[in-house]
JSON list of C-alpha atoms in Angstrom, two decimals:
[
{"chain": "A", "resi": 1264, "resn": "MET", "atom": "CA", "xyz": [-73.57, 41.57, 53.66]},
{"chain": "A", "resi": 1265, "resn": "ASP", "atom": "CA", "xyz": [-73.07, 38.49, 55.51]},
{"chain": "A", "resi": 1266, "resn": "TYR", "atom": "CA", "xyz": [-69.78, 36.64, 56.51]},
{"chain": "A", "resi": 1267, "resn": "LYS", "atom": "CA", "xyz": [-70.02, 34.28, 53.80]},
{"chain": "A", "resi": 1268, "resn": "GLU", "atom": "CA", "xyz": [-70.40, 36.67, 50.86]},
{"chain": "A", "resi": 1269, "resn": "ILE", "atom": "CA", "xyz": [-67.47, 38.75, 51.95]},
{"chain": "A", "resi": 1270, "resn": "GLU", "atom": "CA", "xyz": [-65.25, 35.51, 52.29]},
{"chain": "A", "resi": 1271, "resn": "VAL", "atom": "CA", "xyz": [-66.18, 34.73, 48.64]},
{"chain": "A", "resi": 1272, "resn": "LEU", "atom": "CA", "xyz": [-65.39, 38.27, 47.55]},
{"chain": "A", "resi": 1273, "resn": "THR", "atom": "CA", "xyz": [-62.13, 38.09, 49.40]},
{"chain": "A", "resi": 1274, "resn": "ILE", "atom": "CA", "xyz": [-61.01, 35.11, 47.54]},
{"chain": "A", "resi": 1275, "resn": "ILE", "atom": "CA", "xyz": [-62.13, 35.87, 44.10]},
{"chain": "A", "resi": 1276, "resn": "GLU", "atom": "CA", "xyz": [-60.57, 39.24, 44.31]},
{"chain": "A", "resi": 1277, "resn": "GLU", "atom": "CA", "xyz": [-57.32, 37.43, 44.91]},
{"chain": "A", "resi": 1278, "resn": "ASN", "atom": "CA", "xyz": [-58.12, 34.81, 41.92]},
{"chain": "A", "resi": 1279, "resn": "GLY", "atom": "CA", "xyz": [-61.01, 35.48, 39.72]},
{"chain": "A", "resi": 1280, "resn": "ARG", "atom": "CA", "xyz": [-60.51, 32.14, 37.89]},
{"chain": "A", "resi": 1281, "resn": "ILE", "atom": "CA", "xyz": [-60.87, 29.95, 40.91]},
{"chain": "A", "resi": 1282, "resn": "SER", "atom": "CA", "xyz": [-63.34, 27.24, 40.14]},
{"chain": "A", "resi": 1283, "resn": "ILE", "atom": "CA", "xyz": [-66.85, 27.04, 41.91]},
{"chain": "A", "resi": 1284, "resn": "PRO", "atom": "CA", "xyz": [-66.04, 23.60, 43.39]},
{"chain": "A", "resi": 1285, "resn": "THR", "atom": "CA", "xyz": [-62.67, 24.82, 44.83]},
{"chain": "A", "resi": 1286, "resn": "LEU", "atom": "CA", "xyz": [-64.24, 28.07, 46.18]},
{"chain": "A", "resi": 1287, "resn": "ALA", "atom": "CA", "xyz": [-67.15, 25.73, 47.82]},
{"chain": "A", "resi": 1288, "resn": "LYS", "atom": "CA", "xyz": [-64.63, 23.84, 49.79]},
{"chain": "A", "resi": 1289, "resn": "MET", "atom": "CA", "xyz": [-62.73, 26.88, 51.08]},
{"chain": "A", "resi": 1290, "resn": "VAL", "atom": "CA", "xyz": [-65.72, 28.52, 52.33]},
{"chain": "A", "resi": 1291, "resn": "ASP", "atom": "CA", "xyz": [-67.30, 25.31, 53.60]},
{"chain": "A", "resi": 1292, "resn": "SER", "atom": "CA", "xyz": [-70.58, 25.53, 51.35]},
{"chain": "A", "resi": 1293, "resn": "THR", "atom": "CA", "xyz": [-72.20, 23.67, 48.51]},
{"chain": "A", "resi": 1294, "resn": "GLU", "atom": "CA", "xyz": [-71.29, 24.58, 44.82]},
{"chain": "A", "resi": 1295, "resn": "GLU", "atom": "CA", "xyz": [-74.92, 25.70, 44.38]},
{"chain": "A", "resi": 1296, "resn": "GLU", "atom": "CA", "xyz": [-74.76, 28.03, 47.24]},
{"chain": "A", "resi": 1297, "resn": "VAL", "atom": "CA", "xyz": [-71.37, 29.42, 46.08]},
{"chain": "A", "resi": 1298, "resn": "ALA", "atom": "CA", "xyz": [-72.77, 30.08, 42.60]},
{"chain": "A", "resi": 1299, "resn": "GLY", "atom": "CA", "xyz": [-75.90, 31.58, 43.95]},
{"chain": "A", "resi": 1300, "resn": "ILE", "atom": "CA", "xyz": [-73.79, 34.11, 46.10]},
{"chain": "A", "resi": 1301, "resn": "ILE", "atom": "CA", "xyz": [-71.70, 35.06, 43.02]},
{"chain": "A", "resi": 1302, "resn": "ARG", "atom": "CA", "xyz": [-74.67, 35.41, 40.88]},
{"chain": "A", "resi": 1303, "resn": "HIS", "atom": "CA", "xyz": [-76.28, 37.59, 43.50]},
{"chain": "A", "resi": 1304, "resn": "LEU", "atom": "CA", "xyz": [-73.14, 39.73, 43.81]},
{"chain": "A", "resi": 1305, "resn": "GLU", "atom": "CA", "xyz": [-73.00, 40.19, 40.14]},
{"chain": "A", "resi": 1306, "resn": "GLU", "atom": "CA", "xyz": [-76.53, 41.15, 39.83]},
{"chain": "A", "resi": 1307, "resn": "THR", "atom": "CA", "xyz": [-76.37, 43.77, 42.51]},
{"chain": "A", "resi": 1308, "resn": "LYS", "atom": "CA", "xyz": [-73.11, 45.07, 41.02]},
{"chain": "A", "resi": 1309, "resn": "VAL", "atom": "CA", "xyz": [-70.86, 44.38, 43.89]},
{"chain": "A", "resi": 1310, "resn": "ILE", "atom": "CA", "xyz": [-68.87, 42.46, 41.43]},
{"chain": "A", "resi": 1311, "resn": "LEU", "atom": "CA", "xyz": [-68.38, 44.73, 38.56]},
{"chain": "A", "resi": 1312, "resn": "SER", "atom": "CA", "xyz": [-65.92, 42.68, 36.43]},
{"chain": "A", "resi": 1313, "resn": "TYR", "atom": "CA", "xyz": [-63.15, 40.17, 36.18]},
{"chain": "A", "resi": 1314, "resn": "SER", "atom": "CA", "xyz": [-59.64, 40.90, 34.92]},
{"chain": "A", "resi": 1315, "resn": "ALA", "atom": "CA", "xyz": [-56.22, 39.78, 34.61]},
{"chain": "A", "resi": 1316, "resn": "VAL", "atom": "CA", "xyz": [-52.91, 41.55, 35.68]},
{"chain": "A", "resi": 1317, "resn": "ILE", "atom": "CA", "xyz": [-50.75, 41.54, 32.76]},
{"chain": "A", "resi": 1318, "resn": "ASP", "atom": "CA", "xyz": [-47.14, 42.57, 32.45]},
{"chain": "A", "resi": 1319, "resn": "TRP", "atom": "CA", "xyz": [-47.38, 44.45, 28.98]},
{"chain": "A", "resi": 1320, "resn": "SER", "atom": "CA", "xyz": [-43.53, 45.25, 29.00]},
{"chain": "A", "resi": 1321, "resn": "LYS", "atom": "CA", "xyz": [-42.99, 41.47, 28.22]},
{"chain": "A", "resi": 1322, "resn": "VAL", "atom": "CA", "xyz": [-45.32, 41.63, 25.06]},
{"chain": "A", "resi": 1323, "resn": "ASN", "atom": "CA", "xyz": [-43.55, 42.72, 21.95]},
{"chain": "A", "resi": 1324, "resn": "ASP", "atom": "CA", "xyz": [-44.77, 46.12, 20.51]},
{"chain": "A", "resi": 1325, "resn": "ASN", "atom": "CA", "xyz": [-47.55, 46.33, 23.05]},
{"chain": "A", "resi": 1326, "resn": "GLU", "atom": "CA", "xyz": [-46.28, 48.67, 25.69]},
{"chain": "A", "resi": 1327, "resn": "ASN", "atom": "CA", "xyz": [-48.15, 51.91, 26.32]},
{"chain": "A", "resi": 1328, "resn": "VAL", "atom": "CA", "xyz": [-47.23, 55.01, 28.22]},
{"chain": "A", "resi": 1329, "resn": "THR", "atom": "CA", "xyz": [-49.37, 55.41, 31.24]},
{"chain": "A", "resi": 1330, "resn": "ALA", "atom": "CA", "xyz": [-49.79, 58.93, 33.03]},
{"chain": "A", "resi": 1331, "resn": "MET", "atom": "CA", "xyz": [-51.50, 59.97, 36.06]},
{"chain": "A", "resi": 1332, "resn": "ILE", "atom": "CA", "xyz": [-52.98, 63.54, 35.75]},
{"chain": "A", "resi": 1333, "resn": "ASP", "atom": "CA", "xyz": [-53.73, 65.60, 38.75]},
{"chain": "A", "resi": 1334, "resn": "VAL", "atom": "CA", "xyz": [-56.72, 68.10, 37.94]},
{"chain": "A", "resi": 1335, "resn": "LYS", "atom": "CA", "xyz": [-57.98, 71.02, 39.80]},
{"chain": "A", "resi": 1336, "resn": "VAL", "atom": "CA", "xyz": [-61.67, 71.74, 38.87]},
{"chain": "A", "resi": 1337, "resn": "THR", "atom": "CA", "xyz": [-64.39, 73.96, 39.84]},
{"chain": "A", "resi": 1338, "resn": "PRO", "atom": "CA", "xyz": [-67.27, 71.99, 41.45]},
{"chain": "A", "resi": 1339, "resn": "GLN", "atom": "CA", "xyz": [-70.61, 72.46, 39.80]},
{"chain": "A", "resi": 1340, "resn": "ARG", "atom": "CA", "xyz": [-73.64, 73.91, 42.08]},
{"chain": "A", "resi": 1341, "resn": "GLY", "atom": "CA", "xyz": [-75.75, 71.00, 43.17]},
{"chain": "A", "resi": 1342, "resn": "VAL", "atom": "CA", "xyz": [-73.64, 68.13, 41.81]},
{"chain": "A", "resi": 1343, "resn": "GLY", "atom": "CA", "xyz": [-70.13, 68.83, 43.04]},
{"chain": "A", "resi": 1344, "resn": "PHE", "atom": "CA", "xyz": [-67.48, 67.05, 41.22]},
{"chain": "A", "resi": 1345, "resn": "ASP", "atom": "CA", "xyz": [-69.77, 64.38, 39.81]},
{"chain": "A", "resi": 1346, "resn": "GLU", "atom": "CA", "xyz": [-70.77, 66.09, 36.55]},
{"chain": "A", "resi": 1347, "resn": "VAL", "atom": "CA", "xyz": [-67.18, 66.90, 35.56]},
{"chain": "A", "resi": 1348, "resn": "ALA", "atom": "CA", "xyz": [-66.07, 63.52, 36.55]},
{"chain": "A", "resi": 1349, "resn": "GLU", "atom": "CA", "xyz": [-68.59, 61.89, 34.30]},
{"chain": "A", "resi": 1350, "resn": "ARG", "atom": "CA", "xyz": [-67.43, 63.98, 31.38]},
{"chain": "A", "resi": 1351, "resn": "ILE", "atom": "CA", "xyz": [-63.84, 63.03, 31.90]},
{"chain": "A", "resi": 1352, "resn": "TYR", "atom": "CA", "xyz": [-64.30, 59.38, 32.49]},
{"chain": "A", "resi": 1353, "resn": "ARG", "atom": "CA", "xyz": [-66.49, 59.00, 29.14]},
{"chain": "A", "resi": 1354, "resn": "PHE", "atom": "CA", "xyz": [-63.30, 59.67, 27.36]},
{"chain": "A", "resi": 1355, "resn": "PRO", "atom": "CA", "xyz": [-61.97, 56.30, 26.03]},
{"chain": "A", "resi": 1356, "resn": "GLU", "atom": "CA", "xyz": [-58.19, 56.97, 27.07]},
{"chain": "A", "resi": 1357, "resn": "VAL", "atom": "CA", "xyz": [-59.11, 57.31, 30.68]},
{"chain": "A", "resi": 1358, "resn": "LYS", "atom": "CA", "xyz": [-58.57, 53.90, 32.49]},
{"chain": "A", "resi": 1359, "resn": "ALA", "atom": "CA", "xyz": [-59.39, 55.09, 36.02]},
{"chain": "A", "resi": 1360, "resn": "LEU", "atom": "CA", "xyz": [-60.64, 58.44, 37.68]},
{"chain": "A", "resi": 1361, "resn": "TYR", "atom": "CA", "xyz": [-60.62, 59.20, 41.39]},
{"chain": "A", "resi": 1362, "resn": "LEU", "atom": "CA", "xyz": [-61.87, 61.94, 43.74]},
{"chain": "A", "resi": 1363, "resn": "MET", "atom": "CA", "xyz": [-58.99, 63.11, 45.73]},
{"chain": "A", "resi": 1364, "resn": "SER", "atom": "CA", "xyz": [-58.18, 64.99, 48.80]},
{"chain": "A", "resi": 1365, "resn": "GLY", "atom": "CA", "xyz": [-55.23, 67.55, 48.78]},
{"chain": "A", "resi": 1366, "resn": "ALA", "atom": "CA", "xyz": [-54.17, 70.11, 46.32]},
{"chain": "A", "resi": 1367, "resn": "TYR", "atom": "CA", "xyz": [-55.95, 68.60, 43.47]},
{"chain": "A", "resi": 1368, "resn": "ASP", "atom": "CA", "xyz": [-59.54, 67.39, 43.18]},
{"chain": "A", "resi": 1369, "resn": "LEU", "atom": "CA", "xyz": [-59.34, 64.46, 40.61]},
{"chain": "A", "resi": 1370, "resn": "GLN", "atom": "CA", "xyz": [-56.77, 61.93, 39.57]},
{"chain": "A", "resi": 1371, "resn": "VAL", "atom": "CA", "xyz": [-57.20, 60.72, 36.01]},
{"chain": "A", "resi": 1372, "resn": "VAL", "atom": "CA", "xyz": [-55.26, 57.69, 34.80]},
{"chain": "A", "resi": 1373, "resn": "ILE", "atom": "CA", "xyz": [-54.88, 57.42, 31.12]},
{"chain": "A", "resi": 1374, "resn": "GLU", "atom": "CA", "xyz": [-52.90, 55.30, 28.66]},
{"chain": "A", "resi": 1375, "resn": "GLY", "atom": "CA", "xyz": [-51.63, 56.15, 25.19]},
{"chain": "A", "resi": 1376, "resn": "LYS", "atom": "CA", "xyz": [-49.05, 54.92, 22.70]},
{"chain": "A", "resi": 1377, "resn": "THR", "atom": "CA", "xyz": [-46.72, 57.71, 23.21]},
{"chain": "A", "resi": 1378, "resn": "MET", "atom": "CA", "xyz": [-46.09, 60.68, 25.56]},
{"chain": "A", "resi": 1379, "resn": "SER", "atom": "CA", "xyz": [-47.16, 62.94, 22.63]},
{"chain": "A", "resi": 1380, "resn": "GLU", "atom": "CA", "xyz": [-50.52, 61.18, 22.36]},
{"chain": "A", "resi": 1381, "resn": "ILE", "atom": "CA", "xyz": [-51.06, 61.88, 26.05]},
{"chain": "A", "resi": 1382, "resn": "ALA", "atom": "CA", "xyz": [-49.91, 65.35, 25.82]},
{"chain": "A", "resi": 1383, "resn": "ARG", "atom": "CA", "xyz": [-52.65, 65.88, 22.98]},
{"chain": "A", "resi": 1384, "resn": "PHE", "atom": "CA", "xyz": [-55.31, 64.39, 25.18]},
{"chain": "A", "resi": 1385, "resn": "VAL", "atom": "CA", "xyz": [-54.54, 66.86, 28.01]},
{"chain": "A", "resi": 1386, "resn": "SER", "atom": "CA", "xyz": [-54.07, 69.97, 25.70]},
{"chain": "A", "resi": 1387, "resn": "SER", "atom": "CA", "xyz": [-57.11, 69.32, 23.46]},
{"chain": "A", "resi": 1388, "resn": "LYS", "atom": "CA", "xyz": [-59.59, 67.31, 25.65]},
{"chain": "A", "resi": 1389, "resn": "LEU", "atom": "CA", "xyz": [-59.06, 67.64, 29.27]},
{"chain": "A", "resi": 1390, "resn": "SER", "atom": "CA", "xyz": [-57.80, 71.26, 29.70]},
{"chain": "A", "resi": 1391, "resn": "THR", "atom": "CA", "xyz": [-60.43, 72.54, 27.51]},
{"chain": "A", "resi": 1392, "resn": "LEU", "atom": "CA", "xyz": [-63.33, 71.51, 29.99]},
{"chain": "A", "resi": 1393, "resn": "ASP", "atom": "CA", "xyz": [-65.00, 74.49, 31.38]},
{"chain": "A", "resi": 1394, "resn": "SER", "atom": "CA", "xyz": [-64.56, 73.27, 34.83]},
{"chain": "A", "resi": 1395, "resn": "VAL", "atom": "CA", "xyz": [-61.00, 72.26, 34.57]},
{"chain": "A", "resi": 1396, "resn": "ILE", "atom": "CA", "xyz": [-58.74, 74.94, 36.30]},
{"chain": "A", "resi": 1397, "resn": "SER", "atom": "CA", "xyz": [-55.22, 73.20, 36.12]},
{"chain": "A", "resi": 1398, "resn": "THR", "atom": "CA", "xyz": [-53.66, 69.89, 35.54]},
{"chain": "A", "resi": 1399, "resn": "THR", "atom": "CA", "xyz": [-50.38, 68.39, 36.44]},
{"chain": "A", "resi": 1400, "resn": "THR", "atom": "CA", "xyz": [-49.10, 65.31, 34.41]},
{"chain": "A", "resi": 1401, "resn": "HIS", "atom": "CA", "xyz": [-46.89, 62.40, 35.78]},
{"chain": "A", "resi": 1402, "resn": "PHE", "atom": "CA", "xyz": [-45.57, 59.75, 33.60]},
{"chain": "A", "resi": 1403, "resn": "GLN", "atom": "CA", "xyz": [-45.12, 56.13, 34.81]},
{"chain": "A", "resi": 1404, "resn": "LEU", "atom": "CA", "xyz": [-41.62, 55.09, 34.29]},
{"chain": "A", "resi": 1405, "resn": "LYS", "atom": "CA", "xyz": [-41.59, 51.46, 35.77]},
{"chain": "A", "resi": 1406, "resn": "LYS", "atom": "CA", "xyz": [-44.30, 49.39, 37.27]},
{"chain": "A", "resi": 1407, "resn": "TYR", "atom": "CA", "xyz": [-43.06, 47.42, 40.45]},
{"chain": "A", "resi": 1408, "resn": "LYS", "atom": "CA", "xyz": [-46.50, 46.38, 42.00]},
{"chain": "A", "resi": 1409, "resn": "HIS", "atom": "CA", "xyz": [-50.19, 46.67, 40.69]},
{"chain": "A", "resi": 1410, "resn": "ASP", "atom": "CA", "xyz": [-53.30, 45.23, 42.26]},
{"chain": "A", "resi": 1411, "resn": "GLY", "atom": "CA", "xyz": [-51.03, 43.55, 44.93]},
{"chain": "A", "resi": 1412, "resn": "VAL", "atom": "CA", "xyz": [-49.15, 41.60, 42.18]},
{"chain": "A", "resi": 1413, "resn": "ILE", "atom": "CA", "xyz": [-45.34, 42.25, 42.14]},
{"chain": "A", "resi": 1414, "resn": "PHE", "atom": "CA", "xyz": [-43.69, 42.71, 38.69]},
{"chain": "A", "resi": 1415, "resn": "GLU", "atom": "CA", "xyz": [-40.32, 41.21, 38.83]},
{"chain": "A", "resi": 1416, "resn": "ASP", "atom": "CA", "xyz": [-37.30, 41.62, 36.44]},
{"chain": "A", "resi": 1417, "resn": "GLY", "atom": "CA", "xyz": [-35.36, 38.91, 35.62]},
{"chain": "A", "resi": 1418, "resn": "GLU", "atom": "CA", "xyz": [-35.56, 35.01, 36.38]},
{"chain": "A", "resi": 1419, "resn": "ASP", "atom": "CA", "xyz": [-37.23, 33.65, 39.32]},
{"chain": "A", "resi": 1420, "resn": "GLU", "atom": "CA", "xyz": [-34.55, 33.31, 42.05]},
{"chain": "A", "resi": 1421, "resn": "ASP", "atom": "CA", "xyz": [-34.27, 30.49, 44.46]},
{"chain": "A", "resi": 1422, "resn": "LYS", "atom": "CA", "xyz": [-35.36, 32.15, 47.74]},
{"chain": "A", "resi": 1423, "resn": "ARG", "atom": "CA", "xyz": [-34.28, 29.29, 49.94]},
{"chain": "A", "resi": 1424, "resn": "ILE", "atom": "CA", "xyz": [-31.73, 29.93, 52.49]},
{"chain": "A", "resi": 1425, "resn": "VAL", "atom": "CA", "xyz": [-28.56, 28.35, 51.78]},
{"chain": "A", "resi": 1426, "resn": "VAL", "atom": "CA", "xyz": [-27.36, 25.85, 54.57]},
{"chain": "A", "resi": 1427, "resn": "THR", "atom": "CA", "xyz": [-23.57, 25.17, 54.90]},
{"chain": "A", "resi": 1428, "resn": "PRO", "atom": "CA", "xyz": [-22.09, 22.67, 57.19]}
]
């Protein structure tokens, strides 16, 4: 991957809605070249999707419960953790799944309407898988920062330094 492609990736990771003309100026290229780079990165699955970071706590009746579930599993001969990970990430409740180092093997991030809904997922779907040895569930209480975006309570404060005589 060349420098220009990495530069384009860095910029659109920060702002996926940036226009091609603006992006072309930022990387000192033509619009056609930048459009070709993006098309190539999408086709080769380097760019997987574009998304927005939304503060759902500010949307009435749309706030979900998010849980991080640490899972200890028995790896399968010949495929390691991949087979059990695939079975877990196919559940629609699963928003993210990571192979981890440490006491637990996988971390599953899920969303539900209530804590009870998450508990039902863990007890009836996740813990019943043959390879799952144990789980530990952590509920997200407040989001301060996500994907580099800070979630602020309250109004925008004037952050200028006060100058007094």
